[in-house]
mmCIF file with all atom_site columns, C-alpha atoms and ligand atoms in Angstrom:
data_model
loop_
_atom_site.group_PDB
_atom_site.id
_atom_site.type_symbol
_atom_site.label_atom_id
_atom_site.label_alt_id
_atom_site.label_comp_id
_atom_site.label_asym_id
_atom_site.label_entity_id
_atom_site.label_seq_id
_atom_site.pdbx_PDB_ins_code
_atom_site.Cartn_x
_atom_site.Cartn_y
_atom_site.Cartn_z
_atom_site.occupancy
_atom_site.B_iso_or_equiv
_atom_site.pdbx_formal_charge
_atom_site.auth_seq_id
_atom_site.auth_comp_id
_atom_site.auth_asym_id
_atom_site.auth_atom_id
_atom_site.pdbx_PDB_model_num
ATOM   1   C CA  . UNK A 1 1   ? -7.568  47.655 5.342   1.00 38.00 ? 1   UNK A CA  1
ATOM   2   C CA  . UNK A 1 2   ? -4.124  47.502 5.626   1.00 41.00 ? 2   UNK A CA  1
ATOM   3   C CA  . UNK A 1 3   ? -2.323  46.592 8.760   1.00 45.00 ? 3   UNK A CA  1
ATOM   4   C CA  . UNK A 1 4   ? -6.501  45.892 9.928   1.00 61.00 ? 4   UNK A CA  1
ATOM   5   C CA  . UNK A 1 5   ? -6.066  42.141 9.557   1.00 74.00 ? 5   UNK A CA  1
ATOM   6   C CA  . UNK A 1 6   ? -4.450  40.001 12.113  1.00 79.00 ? 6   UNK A CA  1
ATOM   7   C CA  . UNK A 1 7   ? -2.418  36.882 11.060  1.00 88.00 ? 7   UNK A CA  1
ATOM   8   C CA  . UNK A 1 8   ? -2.839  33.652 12.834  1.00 94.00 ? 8   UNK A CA  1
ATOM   9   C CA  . UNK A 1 9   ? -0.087  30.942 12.378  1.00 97.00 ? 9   UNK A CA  1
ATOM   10  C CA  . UNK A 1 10  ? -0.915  27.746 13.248  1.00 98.00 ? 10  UNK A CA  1
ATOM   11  C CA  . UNK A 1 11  ? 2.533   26.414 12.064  1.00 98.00 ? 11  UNK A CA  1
ATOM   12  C CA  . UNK A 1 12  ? 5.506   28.493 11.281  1.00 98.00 ? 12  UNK A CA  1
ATOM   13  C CA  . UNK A 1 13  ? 7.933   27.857 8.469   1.00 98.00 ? 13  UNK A CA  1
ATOM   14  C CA  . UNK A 1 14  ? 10.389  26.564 10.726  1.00 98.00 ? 14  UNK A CA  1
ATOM   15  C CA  . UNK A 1 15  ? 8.218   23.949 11.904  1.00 98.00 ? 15  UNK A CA  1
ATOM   16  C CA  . UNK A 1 16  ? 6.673   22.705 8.841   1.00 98.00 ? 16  UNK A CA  1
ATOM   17  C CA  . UNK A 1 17  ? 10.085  22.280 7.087   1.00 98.00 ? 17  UNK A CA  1
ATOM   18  C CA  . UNK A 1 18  ? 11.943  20.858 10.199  1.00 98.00 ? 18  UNK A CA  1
ATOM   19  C CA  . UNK A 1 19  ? 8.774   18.466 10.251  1.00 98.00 ? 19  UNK A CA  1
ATOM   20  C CA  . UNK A 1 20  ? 9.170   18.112 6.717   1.00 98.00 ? 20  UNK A CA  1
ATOM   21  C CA  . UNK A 1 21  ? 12.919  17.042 6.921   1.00 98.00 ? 21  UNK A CA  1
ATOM   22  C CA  . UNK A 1 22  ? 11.776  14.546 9.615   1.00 98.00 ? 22  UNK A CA  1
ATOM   23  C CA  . UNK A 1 23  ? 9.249   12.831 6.661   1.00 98.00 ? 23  UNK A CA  1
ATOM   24  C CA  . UNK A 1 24  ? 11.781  13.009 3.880   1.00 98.00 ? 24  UNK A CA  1
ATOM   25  C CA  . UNK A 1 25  ? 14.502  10.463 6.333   1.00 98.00 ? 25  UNK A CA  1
ATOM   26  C CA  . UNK A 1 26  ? 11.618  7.917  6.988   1.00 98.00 ? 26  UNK A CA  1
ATOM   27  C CA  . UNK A 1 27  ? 10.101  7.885  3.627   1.00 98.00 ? 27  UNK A CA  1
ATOM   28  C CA  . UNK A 1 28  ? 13.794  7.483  2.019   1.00 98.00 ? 28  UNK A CA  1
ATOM   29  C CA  . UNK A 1 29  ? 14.405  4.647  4.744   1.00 98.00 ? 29  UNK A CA  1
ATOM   30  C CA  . UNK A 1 30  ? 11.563  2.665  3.639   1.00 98.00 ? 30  UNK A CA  1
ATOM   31  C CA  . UNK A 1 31  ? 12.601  3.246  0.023   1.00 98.00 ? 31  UNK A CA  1
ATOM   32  C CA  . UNK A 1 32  ? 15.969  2.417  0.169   1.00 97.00 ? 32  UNK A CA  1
ATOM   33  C CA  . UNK A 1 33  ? 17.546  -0.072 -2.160  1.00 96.00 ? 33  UNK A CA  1
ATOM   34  C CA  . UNK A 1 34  ? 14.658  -0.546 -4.271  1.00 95.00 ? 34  UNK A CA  1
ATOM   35  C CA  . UNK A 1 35  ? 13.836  0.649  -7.282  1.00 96.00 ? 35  UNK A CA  1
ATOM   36  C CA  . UNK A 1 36  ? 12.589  4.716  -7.228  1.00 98.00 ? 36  UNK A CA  1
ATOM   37  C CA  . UNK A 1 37  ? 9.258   5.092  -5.605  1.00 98.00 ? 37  UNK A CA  1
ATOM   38  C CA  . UNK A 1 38  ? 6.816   7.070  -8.145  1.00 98.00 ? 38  UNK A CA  1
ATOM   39  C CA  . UNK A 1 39  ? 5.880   10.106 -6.174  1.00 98.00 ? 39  UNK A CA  1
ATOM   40  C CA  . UNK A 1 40  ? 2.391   11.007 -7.000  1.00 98.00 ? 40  UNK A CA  1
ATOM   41  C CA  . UNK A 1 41  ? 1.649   14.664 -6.187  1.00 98.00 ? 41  UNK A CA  1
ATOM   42  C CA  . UNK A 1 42  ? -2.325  15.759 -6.585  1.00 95.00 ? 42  UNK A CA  1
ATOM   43  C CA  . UNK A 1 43  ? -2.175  18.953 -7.663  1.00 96.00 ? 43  UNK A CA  1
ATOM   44  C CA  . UNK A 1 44  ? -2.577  21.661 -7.054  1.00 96.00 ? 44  UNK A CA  1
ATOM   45  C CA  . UNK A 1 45  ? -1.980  22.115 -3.082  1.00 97.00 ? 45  UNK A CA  1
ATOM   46  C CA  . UNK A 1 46  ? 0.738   19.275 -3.179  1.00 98.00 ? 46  UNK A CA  1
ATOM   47  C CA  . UNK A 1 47  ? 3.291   21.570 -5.132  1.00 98.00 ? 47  UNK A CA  1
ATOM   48  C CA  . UNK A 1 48  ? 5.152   23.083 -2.654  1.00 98.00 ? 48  UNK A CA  1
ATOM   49  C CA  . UNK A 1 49  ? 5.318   19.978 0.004   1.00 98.00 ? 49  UNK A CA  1
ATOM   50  C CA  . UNK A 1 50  ? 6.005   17.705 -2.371  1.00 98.00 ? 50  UNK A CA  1
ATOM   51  C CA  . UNK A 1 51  ? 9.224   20.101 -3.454  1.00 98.00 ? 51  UNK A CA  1
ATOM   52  C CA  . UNK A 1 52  ? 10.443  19.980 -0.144  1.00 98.00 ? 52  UNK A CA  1
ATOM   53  C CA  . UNK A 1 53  ? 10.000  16.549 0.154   1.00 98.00 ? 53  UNK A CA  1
ATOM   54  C CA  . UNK A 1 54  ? 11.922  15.580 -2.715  1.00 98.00 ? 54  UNK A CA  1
ATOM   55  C CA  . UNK A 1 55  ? 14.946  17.670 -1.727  1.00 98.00 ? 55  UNK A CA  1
ATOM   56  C CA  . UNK A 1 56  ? 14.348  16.340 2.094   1.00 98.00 ? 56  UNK A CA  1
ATOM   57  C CA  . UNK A 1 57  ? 14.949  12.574 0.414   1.00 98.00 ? 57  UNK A CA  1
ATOM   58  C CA  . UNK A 1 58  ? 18.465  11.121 -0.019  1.00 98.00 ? 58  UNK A CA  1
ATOM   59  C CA  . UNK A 1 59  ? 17.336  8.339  -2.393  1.00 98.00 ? 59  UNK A CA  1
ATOM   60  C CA  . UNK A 1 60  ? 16.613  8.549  -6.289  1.00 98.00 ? 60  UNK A CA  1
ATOM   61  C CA  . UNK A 1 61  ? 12.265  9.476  -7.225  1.00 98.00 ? 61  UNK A CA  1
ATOM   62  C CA  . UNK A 1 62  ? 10.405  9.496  -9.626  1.00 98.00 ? 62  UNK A CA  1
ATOM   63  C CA  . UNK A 1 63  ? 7.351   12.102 -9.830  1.00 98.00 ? 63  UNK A CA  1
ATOM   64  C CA  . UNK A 1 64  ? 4.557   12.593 -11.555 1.00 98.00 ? 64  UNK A CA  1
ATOM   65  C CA  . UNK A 1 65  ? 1.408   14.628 -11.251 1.00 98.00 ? 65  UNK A CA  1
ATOM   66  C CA  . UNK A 1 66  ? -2.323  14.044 -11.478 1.00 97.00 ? 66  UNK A CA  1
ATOM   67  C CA  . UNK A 1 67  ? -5.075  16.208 -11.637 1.00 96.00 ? 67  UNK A CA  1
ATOM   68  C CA  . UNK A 1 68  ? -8.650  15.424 -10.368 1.00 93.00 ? 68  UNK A CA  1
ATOM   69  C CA  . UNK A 1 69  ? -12.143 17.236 -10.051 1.00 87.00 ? 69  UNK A CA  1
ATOM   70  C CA  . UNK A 1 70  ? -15.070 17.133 -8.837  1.00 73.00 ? 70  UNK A CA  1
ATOM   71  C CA  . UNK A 1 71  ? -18.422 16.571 -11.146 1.00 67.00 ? 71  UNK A CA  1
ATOM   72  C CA  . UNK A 1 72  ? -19.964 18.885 -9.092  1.00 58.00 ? 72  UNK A CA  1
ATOM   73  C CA  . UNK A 1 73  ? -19.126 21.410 -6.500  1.00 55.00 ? 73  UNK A CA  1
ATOM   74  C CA  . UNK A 1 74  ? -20.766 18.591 -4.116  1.00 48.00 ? 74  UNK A CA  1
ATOM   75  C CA  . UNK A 1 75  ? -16.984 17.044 -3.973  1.00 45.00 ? 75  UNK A CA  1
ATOM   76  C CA  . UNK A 1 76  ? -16.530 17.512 -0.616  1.00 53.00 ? 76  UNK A CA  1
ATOM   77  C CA  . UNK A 1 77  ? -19.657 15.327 0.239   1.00 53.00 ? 77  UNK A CA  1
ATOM   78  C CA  . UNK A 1 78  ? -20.483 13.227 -2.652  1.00 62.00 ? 78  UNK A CA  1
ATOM   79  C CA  . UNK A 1 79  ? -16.828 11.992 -3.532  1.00 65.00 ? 79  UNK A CA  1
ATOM   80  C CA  . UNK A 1 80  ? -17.542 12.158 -6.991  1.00 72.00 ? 80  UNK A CA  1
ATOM   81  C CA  . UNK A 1 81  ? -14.549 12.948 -9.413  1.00 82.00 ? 81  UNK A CA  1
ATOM   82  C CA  . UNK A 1 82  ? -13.078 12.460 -12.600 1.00 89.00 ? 82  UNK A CA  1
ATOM   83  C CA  . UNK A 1 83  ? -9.255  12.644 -13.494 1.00 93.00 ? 83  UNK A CA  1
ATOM   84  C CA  . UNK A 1 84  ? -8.595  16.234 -15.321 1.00 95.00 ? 84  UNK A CA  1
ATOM   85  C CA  . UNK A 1 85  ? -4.730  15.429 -16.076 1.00 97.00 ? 85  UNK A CA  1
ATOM   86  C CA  . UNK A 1 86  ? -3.519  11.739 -15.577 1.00 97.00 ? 86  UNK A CA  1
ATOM   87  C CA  . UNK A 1 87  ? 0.064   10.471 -14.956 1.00 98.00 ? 87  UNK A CA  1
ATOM   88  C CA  . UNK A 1 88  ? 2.348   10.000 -17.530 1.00 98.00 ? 88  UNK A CA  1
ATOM   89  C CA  . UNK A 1 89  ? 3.711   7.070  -15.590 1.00 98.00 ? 89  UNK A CA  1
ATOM   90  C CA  . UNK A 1 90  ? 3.212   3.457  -15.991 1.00 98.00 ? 90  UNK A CA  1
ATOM   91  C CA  . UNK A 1 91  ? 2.458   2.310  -12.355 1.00 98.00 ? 91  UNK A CA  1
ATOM   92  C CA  . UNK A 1 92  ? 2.526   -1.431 -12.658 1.00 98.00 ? 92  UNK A CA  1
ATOM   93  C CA  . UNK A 1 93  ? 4.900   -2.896 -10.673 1.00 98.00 ? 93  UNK A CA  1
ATOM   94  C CA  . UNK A 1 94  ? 6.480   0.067  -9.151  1.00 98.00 ? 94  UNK A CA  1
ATOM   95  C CA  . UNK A 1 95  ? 6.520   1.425  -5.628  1.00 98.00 ? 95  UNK A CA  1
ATOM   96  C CA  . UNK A 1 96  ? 3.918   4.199  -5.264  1.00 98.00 ? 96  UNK A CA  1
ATOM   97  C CA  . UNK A 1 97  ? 3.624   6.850  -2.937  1.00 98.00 ? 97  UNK A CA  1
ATOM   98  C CA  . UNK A 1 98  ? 0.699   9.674  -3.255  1.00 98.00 ? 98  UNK A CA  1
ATOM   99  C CA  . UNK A 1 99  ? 1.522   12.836 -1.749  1.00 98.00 ? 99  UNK A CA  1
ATOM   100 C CA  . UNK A 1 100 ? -1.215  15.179 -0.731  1.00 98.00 ? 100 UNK A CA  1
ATOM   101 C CA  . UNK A 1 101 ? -1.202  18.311 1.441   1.00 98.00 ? 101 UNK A CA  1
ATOM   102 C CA  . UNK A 1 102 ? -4.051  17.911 2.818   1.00 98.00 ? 102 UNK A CA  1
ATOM   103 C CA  . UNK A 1 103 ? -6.986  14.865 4.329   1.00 97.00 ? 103 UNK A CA  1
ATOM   104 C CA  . UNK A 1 104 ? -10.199 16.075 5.078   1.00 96.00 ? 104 UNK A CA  1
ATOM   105 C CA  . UNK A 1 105 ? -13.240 13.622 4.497   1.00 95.00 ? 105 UNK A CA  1
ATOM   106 C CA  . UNK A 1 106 ? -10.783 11.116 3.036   1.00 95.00 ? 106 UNK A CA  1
ATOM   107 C CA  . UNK A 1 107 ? -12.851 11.313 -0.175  1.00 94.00 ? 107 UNK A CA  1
ATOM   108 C CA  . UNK A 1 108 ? -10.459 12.449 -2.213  1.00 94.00 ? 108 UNK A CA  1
ATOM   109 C CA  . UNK A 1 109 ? -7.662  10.102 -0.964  1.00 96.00 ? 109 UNK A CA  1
ATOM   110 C CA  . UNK A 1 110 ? -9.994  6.723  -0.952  1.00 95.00 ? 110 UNK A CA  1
ATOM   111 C CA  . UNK A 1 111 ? -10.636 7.179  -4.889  1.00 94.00 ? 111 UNK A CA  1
ATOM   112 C CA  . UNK A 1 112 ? -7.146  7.958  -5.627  1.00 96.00 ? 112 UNK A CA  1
ATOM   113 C CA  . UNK A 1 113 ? -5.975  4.804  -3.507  1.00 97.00 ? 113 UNK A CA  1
ATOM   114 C CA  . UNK A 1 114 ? -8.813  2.782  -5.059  1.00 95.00 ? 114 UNK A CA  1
ATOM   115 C CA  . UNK A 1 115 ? -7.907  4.316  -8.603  1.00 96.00 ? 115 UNK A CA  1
ATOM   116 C CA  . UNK A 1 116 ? -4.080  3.585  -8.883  1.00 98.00 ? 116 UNK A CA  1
ATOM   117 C CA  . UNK A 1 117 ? -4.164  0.538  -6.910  1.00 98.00 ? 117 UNK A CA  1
ATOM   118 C CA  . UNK A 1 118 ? -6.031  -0.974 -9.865  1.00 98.00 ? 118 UNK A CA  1
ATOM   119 C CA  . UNK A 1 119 ? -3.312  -0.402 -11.747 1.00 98.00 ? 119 UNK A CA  1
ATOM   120 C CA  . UNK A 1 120 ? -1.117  -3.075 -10.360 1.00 98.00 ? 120 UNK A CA  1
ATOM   121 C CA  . UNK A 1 121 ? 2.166   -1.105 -8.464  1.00 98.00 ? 121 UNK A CA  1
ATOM   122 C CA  . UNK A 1 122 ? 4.109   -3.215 -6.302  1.00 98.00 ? 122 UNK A CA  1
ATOM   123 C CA  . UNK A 1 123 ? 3.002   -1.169 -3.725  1.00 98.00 ? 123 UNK A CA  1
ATOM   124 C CA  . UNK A 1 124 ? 0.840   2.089  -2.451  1.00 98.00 ? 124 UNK A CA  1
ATOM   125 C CA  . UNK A 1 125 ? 1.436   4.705  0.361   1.00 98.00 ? 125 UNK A CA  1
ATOM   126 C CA  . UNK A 1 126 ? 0.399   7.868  1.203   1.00 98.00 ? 126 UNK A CA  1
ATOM   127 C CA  . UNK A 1 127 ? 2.074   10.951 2.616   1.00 98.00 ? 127 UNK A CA  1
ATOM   128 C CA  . UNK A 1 128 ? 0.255   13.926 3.606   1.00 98.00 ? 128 UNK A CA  1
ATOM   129 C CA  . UNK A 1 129 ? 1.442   16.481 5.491   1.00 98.00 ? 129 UNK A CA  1
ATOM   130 C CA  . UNK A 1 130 ? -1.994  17.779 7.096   1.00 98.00 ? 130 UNK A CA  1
ATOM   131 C CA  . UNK A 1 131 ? -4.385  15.700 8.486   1.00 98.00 ? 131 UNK A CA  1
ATOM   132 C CA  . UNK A 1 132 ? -8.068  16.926 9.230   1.00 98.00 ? 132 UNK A CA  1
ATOM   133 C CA  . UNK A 1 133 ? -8.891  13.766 11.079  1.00 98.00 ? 133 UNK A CA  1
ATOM   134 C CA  . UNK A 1 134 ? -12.118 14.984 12.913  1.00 97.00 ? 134 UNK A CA  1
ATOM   135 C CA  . UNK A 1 135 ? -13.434 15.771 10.022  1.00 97.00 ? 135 UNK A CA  1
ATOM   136 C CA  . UNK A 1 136 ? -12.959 12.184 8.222   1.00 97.00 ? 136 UNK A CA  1
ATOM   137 C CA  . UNK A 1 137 ? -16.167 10.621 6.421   1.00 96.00 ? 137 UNK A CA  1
ATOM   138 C CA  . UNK A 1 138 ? -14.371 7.326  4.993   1.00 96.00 ? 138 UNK A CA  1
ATOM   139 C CA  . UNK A 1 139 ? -11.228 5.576  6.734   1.00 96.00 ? 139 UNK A CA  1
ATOM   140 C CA  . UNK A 1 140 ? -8.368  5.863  4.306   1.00 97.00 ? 140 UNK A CA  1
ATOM   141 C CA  . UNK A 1 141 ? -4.803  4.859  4.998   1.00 95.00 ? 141 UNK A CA  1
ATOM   142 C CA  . UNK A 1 142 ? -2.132  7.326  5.980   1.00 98.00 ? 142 UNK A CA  1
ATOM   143 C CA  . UNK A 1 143 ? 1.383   5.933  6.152   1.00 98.00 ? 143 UNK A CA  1
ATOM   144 C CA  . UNK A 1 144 ? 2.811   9.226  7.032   1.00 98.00 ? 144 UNK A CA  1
ATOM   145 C CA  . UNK A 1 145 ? 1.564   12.242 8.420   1.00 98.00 ? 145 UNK A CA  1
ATOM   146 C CA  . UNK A 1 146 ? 3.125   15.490 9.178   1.00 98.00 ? 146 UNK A CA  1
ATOM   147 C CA  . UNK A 1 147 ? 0.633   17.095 11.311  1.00 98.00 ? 147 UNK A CA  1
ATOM   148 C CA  . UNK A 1 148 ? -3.380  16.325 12.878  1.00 98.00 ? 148 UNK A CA  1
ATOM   149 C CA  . UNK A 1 149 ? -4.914  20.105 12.508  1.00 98.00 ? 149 UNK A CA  1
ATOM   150 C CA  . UNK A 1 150 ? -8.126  21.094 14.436  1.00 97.00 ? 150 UNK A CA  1
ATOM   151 C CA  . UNK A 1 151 ? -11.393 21.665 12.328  1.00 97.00 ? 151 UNK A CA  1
ATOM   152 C CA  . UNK A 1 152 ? -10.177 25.535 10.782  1.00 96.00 ? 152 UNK A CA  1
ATOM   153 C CA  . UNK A 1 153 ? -9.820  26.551 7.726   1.00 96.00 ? 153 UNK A CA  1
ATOM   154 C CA  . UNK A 1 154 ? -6.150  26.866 6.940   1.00 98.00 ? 154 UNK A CA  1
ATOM   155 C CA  . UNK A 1 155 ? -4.065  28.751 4.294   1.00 97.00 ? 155 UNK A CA  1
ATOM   156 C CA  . UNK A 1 156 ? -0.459  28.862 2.888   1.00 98.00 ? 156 UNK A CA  1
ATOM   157 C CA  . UNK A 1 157 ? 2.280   26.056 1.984   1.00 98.00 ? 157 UNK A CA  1
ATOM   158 C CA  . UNK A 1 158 ? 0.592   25.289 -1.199  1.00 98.00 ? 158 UNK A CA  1
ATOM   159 C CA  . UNK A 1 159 ? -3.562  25.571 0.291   1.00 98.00 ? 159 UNK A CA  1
ATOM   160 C CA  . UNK A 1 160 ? -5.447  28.551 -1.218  1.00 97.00 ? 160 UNK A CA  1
ATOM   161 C CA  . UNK A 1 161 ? -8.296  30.627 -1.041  1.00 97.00 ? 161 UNK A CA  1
ATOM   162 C CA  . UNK A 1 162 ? -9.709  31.576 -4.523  1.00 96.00 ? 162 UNK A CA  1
ATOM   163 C CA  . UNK A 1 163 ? -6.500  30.059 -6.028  1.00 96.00 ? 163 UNK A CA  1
ATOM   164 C CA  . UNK A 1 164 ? -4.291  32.740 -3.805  1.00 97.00 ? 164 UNK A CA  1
ATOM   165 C CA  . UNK A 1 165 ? -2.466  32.414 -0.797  1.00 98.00 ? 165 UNK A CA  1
ATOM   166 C CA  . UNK A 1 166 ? -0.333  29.057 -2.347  1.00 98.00 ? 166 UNK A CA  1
ATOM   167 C CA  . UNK A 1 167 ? 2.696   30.776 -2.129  1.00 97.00 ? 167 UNK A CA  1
ATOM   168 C CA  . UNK A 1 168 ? 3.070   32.218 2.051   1.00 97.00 ? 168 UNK A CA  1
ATOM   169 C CA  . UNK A 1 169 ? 5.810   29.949 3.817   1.00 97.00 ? 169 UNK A CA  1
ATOM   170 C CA  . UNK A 1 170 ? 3.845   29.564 6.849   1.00 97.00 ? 170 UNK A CA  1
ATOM   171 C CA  . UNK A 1 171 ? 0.522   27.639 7.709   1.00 98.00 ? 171 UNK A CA  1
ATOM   172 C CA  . UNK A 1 172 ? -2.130  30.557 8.662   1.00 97.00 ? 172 UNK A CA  1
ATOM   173 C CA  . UNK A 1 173 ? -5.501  29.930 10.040  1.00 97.00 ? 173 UNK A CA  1
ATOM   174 C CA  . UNK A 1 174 ? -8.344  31.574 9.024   1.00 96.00 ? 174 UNK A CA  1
ATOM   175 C CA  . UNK A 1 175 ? -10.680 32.493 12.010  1.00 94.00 ? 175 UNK A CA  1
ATOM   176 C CA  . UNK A 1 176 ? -13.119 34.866 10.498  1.00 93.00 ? 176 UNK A CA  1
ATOM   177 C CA  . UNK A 1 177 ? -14.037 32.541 7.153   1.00 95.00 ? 177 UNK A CA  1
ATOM   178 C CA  . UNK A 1 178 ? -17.120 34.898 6.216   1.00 96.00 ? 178 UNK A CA  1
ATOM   179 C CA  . UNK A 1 179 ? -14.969 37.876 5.791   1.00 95.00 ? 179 UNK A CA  1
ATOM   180 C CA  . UNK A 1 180 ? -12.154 36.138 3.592   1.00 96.00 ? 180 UNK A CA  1
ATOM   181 C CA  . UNK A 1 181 ? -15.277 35.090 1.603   1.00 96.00 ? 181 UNK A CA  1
ATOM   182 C CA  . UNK A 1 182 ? -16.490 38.283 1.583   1.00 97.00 ? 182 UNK A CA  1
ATOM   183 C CA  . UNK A 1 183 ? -12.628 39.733 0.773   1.00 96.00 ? 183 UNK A CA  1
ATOM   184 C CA  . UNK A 1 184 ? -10.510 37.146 -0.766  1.00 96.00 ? 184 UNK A CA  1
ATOM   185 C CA  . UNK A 1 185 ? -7.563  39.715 -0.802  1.00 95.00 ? 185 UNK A CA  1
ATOM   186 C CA  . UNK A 1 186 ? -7.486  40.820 2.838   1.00 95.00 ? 186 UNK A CA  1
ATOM   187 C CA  . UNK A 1 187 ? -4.755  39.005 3.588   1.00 95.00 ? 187 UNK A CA  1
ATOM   188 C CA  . UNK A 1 188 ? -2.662  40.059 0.356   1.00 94.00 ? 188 UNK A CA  1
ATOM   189 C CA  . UNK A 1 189 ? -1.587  43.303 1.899   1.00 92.00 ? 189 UNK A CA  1
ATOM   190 C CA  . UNK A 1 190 ? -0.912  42.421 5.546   1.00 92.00 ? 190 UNK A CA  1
ATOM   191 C CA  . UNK A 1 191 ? 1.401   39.491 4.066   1.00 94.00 ? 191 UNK A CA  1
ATOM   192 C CA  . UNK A 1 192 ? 3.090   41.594 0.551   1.00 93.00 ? 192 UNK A CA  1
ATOM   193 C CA  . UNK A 1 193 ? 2.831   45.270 1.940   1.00 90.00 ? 193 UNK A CA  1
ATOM   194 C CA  . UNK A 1 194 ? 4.720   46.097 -1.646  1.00 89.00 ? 194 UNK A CA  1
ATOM   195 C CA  . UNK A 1 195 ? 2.523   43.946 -3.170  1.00 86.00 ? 195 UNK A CA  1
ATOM   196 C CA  . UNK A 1 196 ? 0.607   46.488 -6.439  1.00 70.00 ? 196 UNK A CA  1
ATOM   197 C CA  . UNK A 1 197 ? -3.058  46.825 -5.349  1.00 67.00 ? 197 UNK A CA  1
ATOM   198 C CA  . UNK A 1 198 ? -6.215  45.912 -7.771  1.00 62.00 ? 198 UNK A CA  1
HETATM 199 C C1  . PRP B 2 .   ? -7.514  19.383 -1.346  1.00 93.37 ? 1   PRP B C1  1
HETATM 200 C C2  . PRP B 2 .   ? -6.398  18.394 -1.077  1.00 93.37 ? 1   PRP B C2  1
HETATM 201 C C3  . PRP B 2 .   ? -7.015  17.067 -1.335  1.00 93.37 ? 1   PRP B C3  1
HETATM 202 C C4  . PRP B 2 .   ? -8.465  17.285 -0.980  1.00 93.37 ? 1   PRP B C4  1
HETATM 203 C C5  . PRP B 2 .   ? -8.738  16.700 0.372   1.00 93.37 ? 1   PRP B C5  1
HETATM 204 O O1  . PRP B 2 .   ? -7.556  19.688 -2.701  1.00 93.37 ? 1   PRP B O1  1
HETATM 205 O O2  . PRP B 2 .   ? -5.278  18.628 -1.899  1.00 93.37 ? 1   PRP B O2  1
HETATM 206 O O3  . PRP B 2 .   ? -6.839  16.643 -2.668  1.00 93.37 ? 1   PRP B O3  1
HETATM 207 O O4  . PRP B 2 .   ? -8.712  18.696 -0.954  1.00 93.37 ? 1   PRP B O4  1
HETATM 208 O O5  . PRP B 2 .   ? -10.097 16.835 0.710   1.00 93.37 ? 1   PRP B O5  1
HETATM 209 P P1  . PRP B 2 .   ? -10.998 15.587 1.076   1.00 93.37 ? 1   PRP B P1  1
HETATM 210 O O6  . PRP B 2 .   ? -10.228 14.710 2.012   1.00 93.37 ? 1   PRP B O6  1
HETATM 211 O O7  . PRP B 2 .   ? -12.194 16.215 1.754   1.00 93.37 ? 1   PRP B O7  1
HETATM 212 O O8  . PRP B 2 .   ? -11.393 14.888 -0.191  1.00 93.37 ? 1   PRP B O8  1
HETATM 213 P P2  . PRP B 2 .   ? -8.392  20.927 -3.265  1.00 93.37 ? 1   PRP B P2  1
HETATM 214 O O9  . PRP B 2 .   ? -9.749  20.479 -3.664  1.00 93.37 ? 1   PRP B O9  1
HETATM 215 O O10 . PRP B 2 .   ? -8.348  22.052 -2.275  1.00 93.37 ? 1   PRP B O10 1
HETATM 216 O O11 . PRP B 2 .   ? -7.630  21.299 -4.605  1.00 93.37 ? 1   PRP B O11 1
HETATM 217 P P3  . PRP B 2 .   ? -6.250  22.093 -4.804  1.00 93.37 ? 1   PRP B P3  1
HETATM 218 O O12 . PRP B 2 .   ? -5.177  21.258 -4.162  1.00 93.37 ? 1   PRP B O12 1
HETATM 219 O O13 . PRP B 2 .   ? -6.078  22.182 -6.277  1.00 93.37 ? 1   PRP B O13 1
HETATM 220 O O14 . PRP B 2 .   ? -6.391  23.440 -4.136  1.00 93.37 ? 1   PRP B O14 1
#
């Protein structure tokens, strides 16, 4: 298998964090002079954008996580989901900004924004820094976005496959989705030659 599997990169390192950089000036701009923004990161995906972000910012943040899931593994069409870890943070009156790595359908987003706007911040945004906009069943609002991505499955800069995959610096595309299903590992050994095999 090894050295059998082709990597695709849709976006390099290079671009994702000079992109990245680019989010963290415009987001502190907006921020400025107020009180800290509460930078809500949906786990898990969000991880590793939302560390960059923070160190891309040049203002003082707050963050704190949240956890959701689906009911059902009908997510993805049904919307459905319940909060698995809540914030710790009282959100009333404070400037909010959910960061996300990815939009697909805009399910996912549209119940967080309707969830923590009920609990009265001053104010909600949204950063993501993918956006699968042909793919959108309900409009949600984007404030910023780092980059529109085609219709593929994508992997790497905090999205998995099977819970793997998180931690590769670039964004790779997955064009053969049937065989990753089939072999959730094939791309351990192109990417981590030294890494032990199972
Ligand atoms: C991803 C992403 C969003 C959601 C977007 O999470 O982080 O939360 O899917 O999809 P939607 O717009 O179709 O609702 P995922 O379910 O992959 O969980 P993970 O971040 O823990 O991997």
């Amino acid at each position: 298998m090894k050295g059998a599997v082709d990597l695709d990169i849709l976006i390099p390192e290079a671009k994702l964090s000079a992109r990245v950089l680019e989010l963290g000036s415009e987001i502190s701009h907006v921020f400025r002079g107020g009180e800290p923004p509460v930078m809500v990161c949906v786990l898990k995906g969000s991880v590793v954008f939302l560390a960059d972000l923070v160190r891309a910012m040049d203002i003082d943040v707050n963050v704190d996580f949240m956890s959701i899931s689906s009911y059902s593994e009908s997510r993805s069409s049904s919307g459905v989901v319940r909060i698995v870890k809540d914030l710790e943070t009282d959100l009333t009156g404070r400037d909010v900004l959910i960061v996300e790595d990815i939009v697909d359908t805009g399910l996912t987003l549209h119940y967080l924004r309707r969830t923590l706007s009920a609990r009265d911040p001053a104010s909600l945004r949204t950063v993501t820094l993918l956006d699968k906009a042909v793919r959108r069943i309900i409009p949600v609002e984007l404030e910023w976005s780092g980059f529109e991505i085609p219709d593929t499955f994508v992997l790497g800069y905090g999205l998995d496959h099977e819970g793997l995959y998180r931690n590769v610096s670039d964004l790779i595309v997955v064009p053969d989705i049937a065989h990753l299903v089939a072999e959730p590992r094939m791309y351990v050994a192109p990417l981590w030659p030294n890494a032990a095999p199972t």
